Coordinates of C-alpha atoms and ligand atoms in Angstrom, one line a residue:
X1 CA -76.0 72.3 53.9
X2 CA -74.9 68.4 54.1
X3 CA -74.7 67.6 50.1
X4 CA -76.4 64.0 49.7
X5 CA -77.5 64.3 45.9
X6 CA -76.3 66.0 43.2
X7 CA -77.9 66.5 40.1
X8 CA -75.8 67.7 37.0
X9 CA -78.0 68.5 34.1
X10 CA -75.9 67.9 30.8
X11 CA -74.3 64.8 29.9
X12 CA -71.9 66.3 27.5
X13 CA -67.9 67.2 27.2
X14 CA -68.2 69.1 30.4
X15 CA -71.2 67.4 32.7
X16 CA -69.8 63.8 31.9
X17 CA -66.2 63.7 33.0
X18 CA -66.6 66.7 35.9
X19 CA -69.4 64.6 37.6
X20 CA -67.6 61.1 37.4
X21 CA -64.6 62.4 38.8
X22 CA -66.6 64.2 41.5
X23 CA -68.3 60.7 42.0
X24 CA -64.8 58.7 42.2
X25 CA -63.6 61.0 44.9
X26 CA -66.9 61.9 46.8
X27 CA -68.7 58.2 47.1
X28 CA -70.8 59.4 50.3
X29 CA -72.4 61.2 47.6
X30 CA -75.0 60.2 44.7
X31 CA -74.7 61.9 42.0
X32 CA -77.3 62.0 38.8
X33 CA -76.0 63.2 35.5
X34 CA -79.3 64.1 33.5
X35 CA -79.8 64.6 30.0
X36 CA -82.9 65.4 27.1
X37 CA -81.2 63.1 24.7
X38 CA -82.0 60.0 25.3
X39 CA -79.3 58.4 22.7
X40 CA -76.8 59.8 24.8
X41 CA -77.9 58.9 28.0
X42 CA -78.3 55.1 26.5
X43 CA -74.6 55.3 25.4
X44 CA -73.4 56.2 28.7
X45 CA -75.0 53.4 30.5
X46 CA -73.7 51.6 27.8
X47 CA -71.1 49.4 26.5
X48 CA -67.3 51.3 28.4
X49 CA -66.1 51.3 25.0
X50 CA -68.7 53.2 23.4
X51 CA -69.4 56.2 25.4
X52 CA -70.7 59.3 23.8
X53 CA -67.5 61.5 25.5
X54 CA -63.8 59.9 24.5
X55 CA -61.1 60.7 27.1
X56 CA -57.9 59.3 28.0
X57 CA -58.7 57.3 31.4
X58 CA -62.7 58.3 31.7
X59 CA -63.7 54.6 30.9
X60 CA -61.8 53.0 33.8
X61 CA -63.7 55.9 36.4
X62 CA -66.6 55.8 35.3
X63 CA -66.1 51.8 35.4
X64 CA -65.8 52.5 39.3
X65 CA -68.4 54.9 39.7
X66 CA -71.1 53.9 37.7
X67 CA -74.4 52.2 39.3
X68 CA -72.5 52.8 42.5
X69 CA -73.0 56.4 43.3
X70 CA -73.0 58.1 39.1
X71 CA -76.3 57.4 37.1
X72 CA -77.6 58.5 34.0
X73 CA -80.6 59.2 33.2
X74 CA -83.3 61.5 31.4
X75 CA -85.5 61.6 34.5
X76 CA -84.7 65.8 34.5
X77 CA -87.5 66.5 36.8
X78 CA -86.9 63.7 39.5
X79 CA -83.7 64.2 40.4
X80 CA -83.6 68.3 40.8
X81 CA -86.3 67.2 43.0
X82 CA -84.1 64.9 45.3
X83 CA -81.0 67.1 44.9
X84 CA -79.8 69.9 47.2
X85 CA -77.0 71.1 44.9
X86 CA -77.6 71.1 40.9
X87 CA -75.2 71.8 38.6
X88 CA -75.9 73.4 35.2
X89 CA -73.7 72.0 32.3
X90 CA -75.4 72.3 29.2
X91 CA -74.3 73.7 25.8
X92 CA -74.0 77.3 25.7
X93 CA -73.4 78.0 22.0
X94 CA -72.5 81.2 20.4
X95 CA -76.1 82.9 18.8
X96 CA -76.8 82.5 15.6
X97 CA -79.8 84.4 15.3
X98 CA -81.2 87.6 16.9
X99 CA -79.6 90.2 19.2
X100 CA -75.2 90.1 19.3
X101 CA -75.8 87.1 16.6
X102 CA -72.4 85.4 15.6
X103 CA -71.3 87.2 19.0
X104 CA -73.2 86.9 22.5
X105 CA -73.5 83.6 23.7
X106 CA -77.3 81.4 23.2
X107 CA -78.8 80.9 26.7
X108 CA -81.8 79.5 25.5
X109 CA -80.3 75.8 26.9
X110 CA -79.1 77.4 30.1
X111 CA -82.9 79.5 30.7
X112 CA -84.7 76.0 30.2
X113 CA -82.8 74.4 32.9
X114 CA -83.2 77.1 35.1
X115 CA -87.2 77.0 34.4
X116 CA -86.9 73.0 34.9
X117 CA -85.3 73.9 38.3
X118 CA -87.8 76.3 39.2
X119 CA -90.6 74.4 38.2
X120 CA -89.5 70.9 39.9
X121 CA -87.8 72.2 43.5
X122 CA -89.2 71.8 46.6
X123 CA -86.8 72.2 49.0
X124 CA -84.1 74.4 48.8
X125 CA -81.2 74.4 46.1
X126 CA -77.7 75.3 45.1
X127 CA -77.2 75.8 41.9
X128 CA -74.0 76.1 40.1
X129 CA -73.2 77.4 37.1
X130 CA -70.3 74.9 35.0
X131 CA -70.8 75.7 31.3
X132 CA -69.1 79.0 30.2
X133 CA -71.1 81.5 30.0
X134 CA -71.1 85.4 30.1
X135 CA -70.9 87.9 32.6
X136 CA -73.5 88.4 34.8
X137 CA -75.8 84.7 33.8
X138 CA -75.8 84.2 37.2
X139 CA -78.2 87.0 37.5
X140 CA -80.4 85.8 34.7
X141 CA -80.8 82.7 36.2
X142 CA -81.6 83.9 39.5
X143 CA -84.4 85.6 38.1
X144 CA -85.7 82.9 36.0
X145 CA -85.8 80.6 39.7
X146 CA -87.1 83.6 41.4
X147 CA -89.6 85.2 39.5
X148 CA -90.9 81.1 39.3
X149 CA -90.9 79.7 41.8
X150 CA -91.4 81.6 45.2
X151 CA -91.5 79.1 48.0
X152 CA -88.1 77.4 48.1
X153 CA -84.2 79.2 48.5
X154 CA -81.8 79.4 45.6
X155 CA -78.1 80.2 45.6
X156 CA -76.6 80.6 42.3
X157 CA -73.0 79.9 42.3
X158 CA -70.0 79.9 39.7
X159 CA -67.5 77.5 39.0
X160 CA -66.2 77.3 36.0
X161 CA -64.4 74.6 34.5
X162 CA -60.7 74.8 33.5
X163 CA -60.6 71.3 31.9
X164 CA -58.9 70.7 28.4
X165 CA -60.4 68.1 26.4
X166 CA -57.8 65.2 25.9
X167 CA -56.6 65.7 29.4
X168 CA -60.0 66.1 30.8
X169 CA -59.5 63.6 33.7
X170 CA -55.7 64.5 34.3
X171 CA -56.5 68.3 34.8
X172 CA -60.4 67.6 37.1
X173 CA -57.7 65.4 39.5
X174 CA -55.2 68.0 39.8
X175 CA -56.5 71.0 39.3
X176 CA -54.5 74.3 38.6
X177 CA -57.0 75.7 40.6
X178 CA -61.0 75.3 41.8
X179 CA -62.8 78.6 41.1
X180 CA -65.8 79.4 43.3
X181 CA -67.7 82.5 42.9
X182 CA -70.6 83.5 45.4
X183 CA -73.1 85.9 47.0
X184 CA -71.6 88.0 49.8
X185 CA -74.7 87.1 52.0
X186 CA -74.8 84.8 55.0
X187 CA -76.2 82.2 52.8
X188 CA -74.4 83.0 49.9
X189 CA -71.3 82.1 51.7
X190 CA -72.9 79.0 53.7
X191 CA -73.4 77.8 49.6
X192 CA -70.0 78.5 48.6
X193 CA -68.3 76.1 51.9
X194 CA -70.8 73.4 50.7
X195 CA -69.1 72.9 47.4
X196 CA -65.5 74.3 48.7
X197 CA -66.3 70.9 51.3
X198 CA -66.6 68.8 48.1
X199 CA -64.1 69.9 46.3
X200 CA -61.7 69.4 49.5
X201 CA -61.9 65.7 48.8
X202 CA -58.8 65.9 46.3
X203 CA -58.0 69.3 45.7
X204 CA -55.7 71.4 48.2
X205 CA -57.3 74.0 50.1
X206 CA -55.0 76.6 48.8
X207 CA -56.4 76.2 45.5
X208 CA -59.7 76.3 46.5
X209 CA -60.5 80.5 45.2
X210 CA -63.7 81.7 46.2
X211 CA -64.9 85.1 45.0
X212 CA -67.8 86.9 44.2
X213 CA -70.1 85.4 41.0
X214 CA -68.9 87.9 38.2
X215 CA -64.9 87.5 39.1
X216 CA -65.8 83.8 38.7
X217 CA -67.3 84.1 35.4
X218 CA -65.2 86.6 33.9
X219 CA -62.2 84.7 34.7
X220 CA -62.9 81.8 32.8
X221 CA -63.5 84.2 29.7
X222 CA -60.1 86.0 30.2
X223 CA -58.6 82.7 31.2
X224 CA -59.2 81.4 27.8
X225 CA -59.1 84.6 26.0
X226 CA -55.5 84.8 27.6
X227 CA -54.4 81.2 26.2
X228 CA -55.9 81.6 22.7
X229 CA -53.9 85.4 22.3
X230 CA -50.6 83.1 22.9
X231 CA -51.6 80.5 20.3
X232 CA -52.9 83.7 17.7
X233 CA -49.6 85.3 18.8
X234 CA -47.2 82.5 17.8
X235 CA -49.3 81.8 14.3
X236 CA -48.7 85.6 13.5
X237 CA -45.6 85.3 14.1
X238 CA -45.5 81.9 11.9
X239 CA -46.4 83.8 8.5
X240 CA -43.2 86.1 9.0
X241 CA -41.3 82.8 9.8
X242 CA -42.2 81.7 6.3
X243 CA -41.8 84.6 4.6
X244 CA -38.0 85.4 6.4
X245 CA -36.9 81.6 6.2
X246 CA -36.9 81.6 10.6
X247 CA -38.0 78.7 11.9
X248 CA -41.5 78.5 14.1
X249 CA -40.3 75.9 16.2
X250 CA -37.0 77.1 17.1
X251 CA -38.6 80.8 17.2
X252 CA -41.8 79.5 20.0
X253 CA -38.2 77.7 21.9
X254 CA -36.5 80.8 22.4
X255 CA -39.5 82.9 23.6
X256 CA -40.6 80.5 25.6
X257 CA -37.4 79.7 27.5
X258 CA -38.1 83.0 28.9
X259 CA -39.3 82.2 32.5
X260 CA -41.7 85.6 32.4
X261 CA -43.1 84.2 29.0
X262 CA -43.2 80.5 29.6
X263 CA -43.5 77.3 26.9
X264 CA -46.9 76.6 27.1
X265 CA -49.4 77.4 24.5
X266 CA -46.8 79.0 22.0
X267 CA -47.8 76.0 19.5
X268 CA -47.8 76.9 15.9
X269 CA -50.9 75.4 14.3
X270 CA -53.3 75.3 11.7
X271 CA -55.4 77.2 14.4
X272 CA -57.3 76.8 17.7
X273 CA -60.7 75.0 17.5
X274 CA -62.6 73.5 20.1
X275 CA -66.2 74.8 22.0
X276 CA -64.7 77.5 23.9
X277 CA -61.9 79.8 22.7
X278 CA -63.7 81.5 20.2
X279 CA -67.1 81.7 21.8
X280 CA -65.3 82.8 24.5
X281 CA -63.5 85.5 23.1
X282 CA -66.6 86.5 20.7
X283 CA -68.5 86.7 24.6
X284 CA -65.6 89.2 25.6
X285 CA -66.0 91.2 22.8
X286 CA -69.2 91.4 22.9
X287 CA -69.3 92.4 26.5
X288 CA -67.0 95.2 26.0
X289 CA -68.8 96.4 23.3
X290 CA -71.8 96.4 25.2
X291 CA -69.8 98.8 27.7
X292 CA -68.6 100.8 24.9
X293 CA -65.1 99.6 25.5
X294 CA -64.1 99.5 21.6
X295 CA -60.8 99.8 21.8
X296 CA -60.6 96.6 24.4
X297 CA -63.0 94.9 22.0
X298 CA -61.2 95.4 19.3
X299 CA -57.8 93.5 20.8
X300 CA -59.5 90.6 21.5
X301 CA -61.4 90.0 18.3
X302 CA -57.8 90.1 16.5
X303 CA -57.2 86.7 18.5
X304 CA -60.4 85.2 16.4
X305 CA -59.6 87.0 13.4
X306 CA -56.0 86.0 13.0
X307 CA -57.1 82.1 14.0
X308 CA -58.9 82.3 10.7
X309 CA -56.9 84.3 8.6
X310 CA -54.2 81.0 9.5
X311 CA -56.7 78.6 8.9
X312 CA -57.5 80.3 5.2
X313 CA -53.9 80.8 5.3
X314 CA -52.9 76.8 5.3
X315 CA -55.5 75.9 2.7
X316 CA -54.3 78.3 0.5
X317 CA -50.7 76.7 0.6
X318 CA -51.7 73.5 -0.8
X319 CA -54.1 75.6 -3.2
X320 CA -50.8 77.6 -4.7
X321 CA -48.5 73.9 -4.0
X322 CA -51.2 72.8 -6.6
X323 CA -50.8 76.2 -9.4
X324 CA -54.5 77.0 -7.9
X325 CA -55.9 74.4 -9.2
X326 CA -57.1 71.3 -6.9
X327 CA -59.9 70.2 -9.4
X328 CA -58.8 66.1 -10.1
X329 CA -56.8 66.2 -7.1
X330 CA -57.5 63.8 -4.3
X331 CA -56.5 64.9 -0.9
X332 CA -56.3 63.2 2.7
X333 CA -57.7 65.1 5.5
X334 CA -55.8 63.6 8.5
X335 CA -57.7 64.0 11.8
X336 CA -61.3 66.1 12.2
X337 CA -61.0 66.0 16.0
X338 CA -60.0 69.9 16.9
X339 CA -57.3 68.2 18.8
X340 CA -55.6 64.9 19.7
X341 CA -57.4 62.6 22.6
X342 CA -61.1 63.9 22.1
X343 CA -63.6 62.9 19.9
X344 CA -65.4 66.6 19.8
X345 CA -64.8 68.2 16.7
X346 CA -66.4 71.4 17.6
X347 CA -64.6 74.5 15.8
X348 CA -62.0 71.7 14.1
X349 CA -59.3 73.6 12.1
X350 CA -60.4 70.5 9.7
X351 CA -63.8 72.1 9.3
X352 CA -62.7 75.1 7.3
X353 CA -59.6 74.0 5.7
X354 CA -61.2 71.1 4.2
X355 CA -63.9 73.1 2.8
X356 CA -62.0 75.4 1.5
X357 CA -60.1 72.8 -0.2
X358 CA -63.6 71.1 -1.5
X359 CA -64.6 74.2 -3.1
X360 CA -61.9 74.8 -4.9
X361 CA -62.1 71.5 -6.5
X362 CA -60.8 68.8 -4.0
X363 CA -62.1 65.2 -3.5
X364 CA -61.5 64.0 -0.2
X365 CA -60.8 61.2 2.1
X366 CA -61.2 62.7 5.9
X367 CA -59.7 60.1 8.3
X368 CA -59.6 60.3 12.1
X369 CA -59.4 57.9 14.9
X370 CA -62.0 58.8 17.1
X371 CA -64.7 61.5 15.9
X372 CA -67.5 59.4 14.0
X373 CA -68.3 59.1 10.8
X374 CA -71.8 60.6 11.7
X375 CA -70.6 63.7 13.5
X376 CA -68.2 64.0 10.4
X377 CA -71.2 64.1 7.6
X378 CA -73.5 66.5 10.0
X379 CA -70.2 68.8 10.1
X380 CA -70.2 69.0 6.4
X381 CA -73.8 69.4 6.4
X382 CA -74.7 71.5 8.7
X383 CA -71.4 74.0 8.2
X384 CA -70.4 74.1 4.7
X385 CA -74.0 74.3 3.8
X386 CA -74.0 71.5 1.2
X387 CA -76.0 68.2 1.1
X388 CA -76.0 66.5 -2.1
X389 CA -72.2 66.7 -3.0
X390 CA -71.8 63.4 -0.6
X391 CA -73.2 61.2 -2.6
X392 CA -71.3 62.5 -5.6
X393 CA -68.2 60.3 -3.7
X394 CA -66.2 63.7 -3.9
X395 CA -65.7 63.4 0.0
X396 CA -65.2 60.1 1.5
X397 CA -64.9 59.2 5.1
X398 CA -63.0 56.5 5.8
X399 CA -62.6 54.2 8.4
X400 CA -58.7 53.8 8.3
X401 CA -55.4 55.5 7.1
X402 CA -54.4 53.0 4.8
X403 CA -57.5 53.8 2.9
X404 CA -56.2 57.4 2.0
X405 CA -53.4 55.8 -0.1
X406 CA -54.0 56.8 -3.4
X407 CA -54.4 60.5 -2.3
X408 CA -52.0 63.2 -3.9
X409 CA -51.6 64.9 -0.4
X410 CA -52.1 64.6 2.6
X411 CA -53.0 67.3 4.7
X412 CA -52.1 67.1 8.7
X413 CA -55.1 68.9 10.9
X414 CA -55.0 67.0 14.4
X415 CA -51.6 65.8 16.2
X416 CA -52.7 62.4 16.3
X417 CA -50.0 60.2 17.7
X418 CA -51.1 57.5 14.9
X419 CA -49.7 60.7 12.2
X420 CA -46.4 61.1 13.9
X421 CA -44.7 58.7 11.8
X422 CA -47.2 57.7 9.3
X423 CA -45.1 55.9 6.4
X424 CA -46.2 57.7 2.8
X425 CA -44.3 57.4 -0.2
X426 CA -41.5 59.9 -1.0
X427 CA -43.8 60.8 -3.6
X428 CA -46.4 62.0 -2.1
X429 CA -46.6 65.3 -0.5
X430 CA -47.6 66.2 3.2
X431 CA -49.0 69.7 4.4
X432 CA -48.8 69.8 8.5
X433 CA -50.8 72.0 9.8
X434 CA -49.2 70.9 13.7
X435 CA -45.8 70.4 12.8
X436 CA -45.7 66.8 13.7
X437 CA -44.2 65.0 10.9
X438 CA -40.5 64.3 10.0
X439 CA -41.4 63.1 6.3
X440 CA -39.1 65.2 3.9
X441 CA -41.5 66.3 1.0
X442 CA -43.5 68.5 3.8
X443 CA -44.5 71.6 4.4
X444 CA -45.2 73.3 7.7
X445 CA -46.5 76.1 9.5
X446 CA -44.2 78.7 9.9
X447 CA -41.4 76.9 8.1
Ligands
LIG1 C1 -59.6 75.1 26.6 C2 -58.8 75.5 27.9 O1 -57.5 75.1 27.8 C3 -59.5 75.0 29.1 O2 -58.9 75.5 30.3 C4 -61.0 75.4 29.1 O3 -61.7 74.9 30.2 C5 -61.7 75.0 27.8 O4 -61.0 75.5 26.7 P1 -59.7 72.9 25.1 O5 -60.4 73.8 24.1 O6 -60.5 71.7 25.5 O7 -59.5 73.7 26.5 O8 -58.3 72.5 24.6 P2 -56.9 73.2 24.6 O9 -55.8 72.3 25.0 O10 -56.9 74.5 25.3 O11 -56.7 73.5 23.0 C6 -57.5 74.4 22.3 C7 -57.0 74.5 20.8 O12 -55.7 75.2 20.8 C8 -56.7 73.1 20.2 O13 -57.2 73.2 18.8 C9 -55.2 73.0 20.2 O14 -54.7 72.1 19.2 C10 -54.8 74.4 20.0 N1 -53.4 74.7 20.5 C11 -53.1 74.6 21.8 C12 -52.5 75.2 19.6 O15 -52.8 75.4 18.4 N2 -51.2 75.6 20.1 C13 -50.9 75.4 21.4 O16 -49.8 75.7 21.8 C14 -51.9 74.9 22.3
LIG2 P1 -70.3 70.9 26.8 O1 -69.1 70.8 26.0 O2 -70.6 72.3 27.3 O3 -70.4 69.8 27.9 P2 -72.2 69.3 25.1 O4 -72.9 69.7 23.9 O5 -71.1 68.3 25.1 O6 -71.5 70.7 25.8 O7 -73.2 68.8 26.3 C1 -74.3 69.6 26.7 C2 -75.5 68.6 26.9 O8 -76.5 69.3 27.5 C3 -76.0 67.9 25.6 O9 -75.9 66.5 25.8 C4 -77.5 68.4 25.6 O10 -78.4 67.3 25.2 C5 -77.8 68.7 27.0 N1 -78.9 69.7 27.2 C6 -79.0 70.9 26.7 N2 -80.1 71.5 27.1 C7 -80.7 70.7 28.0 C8 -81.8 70.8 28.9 N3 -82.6 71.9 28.9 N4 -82.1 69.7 29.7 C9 -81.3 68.7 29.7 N5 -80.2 68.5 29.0 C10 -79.9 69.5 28.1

């Protein structure tokens, strides 16, 4: 099928970069990036500096794409009309309700589209799965399209996305690899070449992998699951560094010089956050356990639970720096971004570590360069369950560094460059949950 329109529906993390890049390289093709919330489609046909997604080089693309061959818009049912291929990128987060609560992953975002796209097609469609999303969706949503709509072809494709947030637009231009997965069927394979033809654009062909649909989506889970076991490795690892006197750093060198083992991911931190390791790895647990592989279930839920032993872990060292007491103390929470370069705070070490240090007494003053003040207070709200403590002025969010300068410590959550070499008196004391700071009165992960 020739691919003239595209429609993405989701305009977040995932749908926003993945479709301008696609845009920059494909501009034979239109592409319409649709969204329910109108807020953020207005920010994203708004002013470059402003847009709802933050990424290192996403402004100057979508400053070449936009209102050439990338809109936004919240006209959902229009443009799956026009399109012949829609991709699905909408939030997929982990349940907190119901069946495999605090486990399986919430479709309900996913099923809506799929009804929108059965409800507003009239000529054939491809559609593509993009969020992350457990085994065997595909199948769900065929039968949402299916059992709706009875006149017009689907073929339901996965292709997950391997992007990093902070390097989004790096990693969508050269791409360790583009994952396809399809139907074995005549048209299931016709599909599959009308995205590998896009993707051909920029990417090699011998990186182009094209499988069947359930290979496609369990490799993005074991992908991630695989990278987040390093990271829960090397912080395991950290709490017998700091109990022998080894060093973390020098340890994570030496293993990692191995060739077999490799240097990447073997970070010491605070912990992993972001929208997809855990619920990933929650998914894959909750798939084996569904298949009454507990054993195999088991090993991967140690990856979660050992992220937030270290999380509990950290806050509990400036708790005991402080003789367990932190009530009177003022603290600065350095960076609520879950990593450097991105504005998402989703799963942000800084979520629980800060609340753990509220509760046990704490006032605060949470800085970061990029996530917004808003996002900040409906973190607090929403997650640590408290509303009216705010306006008590025990947490303060504040608009620049400087302003933490009366804190007693300051507490190191995101590897901002800005906290590299951030110049605090001798005085003061510095906890670094990254290991990014050279200042003398600190104290480290693993160290
Ligand atoms: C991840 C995967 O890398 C990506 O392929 C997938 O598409 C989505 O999930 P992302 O969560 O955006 O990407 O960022 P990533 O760079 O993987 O970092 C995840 C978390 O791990 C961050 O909190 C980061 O600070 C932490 N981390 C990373 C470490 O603590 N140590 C490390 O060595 C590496
Ligand atoms: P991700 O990191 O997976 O991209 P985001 O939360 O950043 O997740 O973005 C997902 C987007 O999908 C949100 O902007 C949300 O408004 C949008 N969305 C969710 N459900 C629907 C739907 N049924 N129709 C249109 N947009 C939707």
């Amino acid at each position: 099928m020739k691919i003239k329109n595209i429609c993405c529906i989701g305009a977040g993390y995932v749908g926003g970069p993945t479709m301008s890049v696609i845009a920059l390289k494909c501009p034979h093709i239109n592409i319409n990036v649709v969204d329910a919330n109108q807020d953020k489609i207005n920010a994203w046909n708004g002013h470059i500096d402003n847009l709802p997604v933050f990424e290192p080089g996403l402004s100057e693309v979508i400053e070449k794409t936009r209102n050439r061959n990338l809109f936004f818009s919240t006209n959902i049912n229009e443009n799956i009309e026009k399109a012949e291929m829609i991709f699905i990128a909408v939030n997929t987060p982990t349940k907190t309700e119901g069946k495999g609560a605090g486990m399986a992953a919430d479709l309900t975002y996913v099923e809506a589209c799929a009804r929108d796209i059965a409800k507003y097609s009239k000529s054939d469609k491809i559609v593509i799965e993009k969020s992350t999303l457990p085994v065997r969706t595909a199948e769900k949503i065929k039968e949402i399209l299916i059992s709706n709509n009875k006149t017009v072809n689907f073929e339901i494709l996965s292709n997950p996305e391997f992007l990093a947030e902070g390097t989004a637009i790096e990693d969508l231009f050269k791409s360790d690899r583009v994952l396809i997965g399809g139907d074995d069927t005549e048209s299931g394979q016709k599909a599959i070449e009308s995205l590998v033809n896009i993707y051909k654009n920029w990417i090699e062909k011998e990186k182009i992998l094209t499988t069947d649909v359930w290979t496609s989506e369990l490799s993005k889970l074991a992908s991630n699951a695989m990278l987040a076991q390093r990271i829960s490795s090397i912080n395991s690892l950290s709490a017998l560094c700091e109990k022998t006197g080894a060093n973390v750093d020098e340890l994570s060198h030496a293993i990692g010089m191995d060739h077999r083992i490799g240097s990447k991911f073997l970070k010491a931190s605070v912990g992993f956050g972001g929208s997809c390791f855990q619920k990933d790895i929650l998914n894959l647990v909750y798939l084996c356990k569904f298949y009454g592989l507990n054993e195999v279930a088991e090993f991967w839920h140690q990856v979660v639970k050992i992220n937030n032993y270290q999380k509990e872990r950290f806050a509990q060292k400036v708790i005991d720096h402080f003789d367990g007491n932190l009530t009177g103390k003022k603290i600065a929470v350095l960076g609520w971004a879950f990593k450097a370069n991105t504005n998402d705070s989703r799963e942000s070490a800084a979520i629980k570590v800060s609340e753990i240090l509220y509760k046990n007494g704490a006032s605060l003053s949470i800085y970061d360069p990029k996530v917004q003040k808003r996002t900040i207070v409906n973190d607090i709200q929403n997650l640590w369950k408290i509303k009216n403590s705010m306006k008590e002025k025990k947490i303060n969010i504040v608009e620049k560094f400087a302003a933490t300068n009366d804190c007693d410590a300051f507490v190191i959550i995101t590897e901002w460059e800005e906290f590299k070499n951030i110049d605090i008196d001798d005085a003061k004391i510095i906890f670094d949950g990254r290991n990014i700071n050279e200042n003398k009165n600190k104290f480290s992960i693993g160290k």
